[in-house]
């Protein structure tokens, strides 16, 4: 029994090392060296990226977050064409790919921002939290027509 438990523990430890390694991004995932299309998660880690952009009168920086790579308009989740000196884009884990032209090198500057959860610790009656309710306090029970009431 001890031998089996040791083998299982060794397998779990090995799996933990593999999982720990899977979450770390290599150099190719934390920077997009220039023009091209990068698959999110495989070639580019999700996060906030900054690039120098283009500030001349001829070419501007054009970037796209994509849901696919068919080349169709329907693949574009978000895009921008700008002549700004600095461009910042948040690449989400749900994006399929990220593409840019004439933007320079993209450098990862942070993680994907996480929206804060609503505070449900305050009083429920008299205070509303948009999009949530506690059954029995903010949601009244249904009273059927013809019943004696409460």
Coordinates of C-alpha atoms in Angstrom, one line a residue:
X1 CA 0.0 0.0 0.0
X2 CA 2.8 2.4 0.9
X3 CA 4.4 1.7 -2.5
X4 CA 1.2 2.6 -4.3
X5 CA 0.7 5.8 -2.3
X6 CA 4.3 6.8 -3.1
X7 CA 3.7 6.2 -6.8
X8 CA 0.6 8.3 -6.8
X9 CA 2.3 11.1 -4.8
X10 CA 5.1 11.0 -7.4
X11 CA 2.6 11.2 -10.3
X12 CA 0.8 14.1 -8.6
X13 CA 4.1 15.9 -8.0
X14 CA 5.2 15.4 -11.6
X15 CA 1.8 16.7 -12.8
X16 CA 2.2 19.7 -10.5
X17 CA 5.5 20.5 -12.1
X18 CA 4.0 20.2 -15.6
X19 CA 1.0 22.4 -14.6
X20 CA 3.3 25.0 -13.0
X21 CA 5.4 25.1 -16.2
X22 CA 2.3 25.5 -18.4
X23 CA 1.4 28.7 -16.7
X24 CA 4.7 30.4 -17.2
X25 CA 5.2 32.4 -20.5
X26 CA 8.3 32.1 -22.5
X27 CA 10.0 35.1 -24.2
X28 CA 7.9 34.6 -27.3
X29 CA 4.7 34.9 -25.3
X30 CA 5.5 38.1 -23.5
X31 CA 6.4 40.2 -26.6
X32 CA 5.2 40.4 -30.2
X33 CA 8.2 41.5 -32.1
X34 CA 6.4 43.4 -34.8
X35 CA 4.0 42.9 -37.7
X36 CA 2.1 39.6 -37.8
X37 CA -0.6 37.5 -36.4
X38 CA -0.1 35.8 -33.1
X39 CA -2.3 33.0 -31.6
X40 CA -3.3 33.9 -28.1
X41 CA -2.1 31.4 -25.5
X42 CA 0.2 29.6 -27.9
X43 CA 2.3 32.5 -29.3
X44 CA 1.2 35.4 -27.2
X45 CA 0.1 35.4 -23.5
X46 CA -3.1 37.3 -22.6
X47 CA -2.4 40.6 -20.9
X48 CA -1.9 44.3 -21.5
X49 CA 0.6 45.2 -24.2
X50 CA 2.2 48.6 -25.2
X51 CA 3.8 49.5 -28.5
X52 CA 5.5 52.7 -29.7
X53 CA 3.0 53.1 -32.5
X54 CA 3.7 55.2 -35.6
X55 CA 3.7 59.0 -35.5
X56 CA 4.3 59.9 -39.1
X57 CA 1.8 61.3 -41.5
X58 CA 1.9 58.3 -43.9
X59 CA 1.5 55.0 -41.9
X60 CA -0.3 54.5 -38.6
X61 CA -0.4 51.6 -36.2
X62 CA -3.3 49.1 -37.0
X63 CA -4.1 46.3 -34.5
X64 CA -6.9 43.7 -34.3
X65 CA -8.1 41.3 -31.6
X66 CA -9.6 38.3 -33.5
X67 CA -12.0 35.5 -32.8
X68 CA -10.7 33.5 -35.8
X69 CA -8.2 33.8 -38.6
X70 CA -10.4 33.4 -41.7
X71 CA -9.7 37.0 -42.8
X72 CA -13.4 37.8 -42.6
X73 CA -14.7 41.0 -41.0
X74 CA -16.7 38.9 -38.6
X75 CA -13.4 37.7 -37.0
X76 CA -12.6 41.2 -35.7
X77 CA -13.5 41.6 -32.0
X78 CA -11.9 45.1 -31.7
X79 CA -9.5 47.1 -33.8
X80 CA -7.9 50.5 -34.1
X81 CA -5.9 52.6 -36.5
X82 CA -3.9 55.3 -34.8
X83 CA -1.0 57.7 -35.2
X84 CA -0.6 57.9 -31.4
X85 CA 3.0 57.8 -29.9
X86 CA 2.1 55.0 -27.5
X87 CA -0.6 52.3 -28.1
X88 CA -2.0 50.1 -25.3
X89 CA -4.1 47.0 -26.0
X90 CA -5.6 44.4 -23.6
X91 CA -5.4 40.9 -25.2
X92 CA -8.0 38.7 -23.5
X93 CA -7.8 35.0 -22.8
X94 CA -10.9 34.5 -24.9
X95 CA -9.3 36.1 -28.0
X96 CA -8.2 33.6 -30.6
X97 CA -5.4 35.8 -32.2
X98 CA -3.9 39.3 -32.1
X99 CA -2.7 41.0 -35.3
X100 CA -0.8 44.2 -35.9
X101 CA 0.8 46.2 -38.6
X102 CA 3.3 49.2 -38.3
X103 CA 3.0 49.3 -34.5
X104 CA 6.6 48.3 -33.6
X105 CA 7.3 45.8 -30.9
X106 CA 4.5 45.0 -28.4
X107 CA 5.8 44.5 -24.8
X108 CA 3.6 43.0 -22.1
X109 CA 3.1 45.6 -19.4
X110 CA 0.5 43.8 -17.1
X111 CA -2.1 41.2 -16.6
X112 CA -5.7 41.3 -17.8
X113 CA -7.6 43.6 -15.4
X114 CA -10.2 41.7 -13.4
X115 CA -13.5 43.4 -12.7
X116 CA -14.2 43.7 -9.0
X117 CA -17.1 41.6 -7.6
X118 CA -20.1 43.5 -6.1
X119 CA -20.1 44.0 -2.4
X120 CA -22.8 41.7 -1.0
X121 CA -21.9 42.3 2.7
X122 CA -24.0 45.4 3.2
X123 CA -27.7 45.6 4.1
X124 CA -29.9 44.0 1.6
X125 CA -33.3 45.7 2.2
X126 CA -33.1 49.4 1.3
X127 CA -29.9 49.0 -0.7
X128 CA -29.7 47.5 -4.1
X129 CA -26.8 45.8 -5.8
X130 CA -27.3 45.9 -9.5
X131 CA -27.7 42.4 -11.0
X132 CA -28.1 40.5 -7.8
X133 CA -30.7 39.7 -5.1
X134 CA -31.1 37.5 -2.2
X135 CA -34.1 35.2 -2.3
X136 CA -36.4 35.8 0.7
X137 CA -35.2 39.4 1.4
X138 CA -35.1 41.4 -1.8
X139 CA -37.3 39.0 -3.8
X140 CA -40.8 38.7 -2.5
X141 CA -42.6 35.3 -2.6
X142 CA -45.3 34.8 -5.2
X143 CA -48.9 35.2 -4.0
X144 CA -51.4 33.3 -6.1
X145 CA -54.7 35.1 -7.0
X146 CA -57.6 33.8 -4.8
X147 CA -55.3 32.8 -2.0
X148 CA -55.7 34.1 1.6
X149 CA -52.5 36.1 1.3
X150 CA -49.6 36.1 3.6

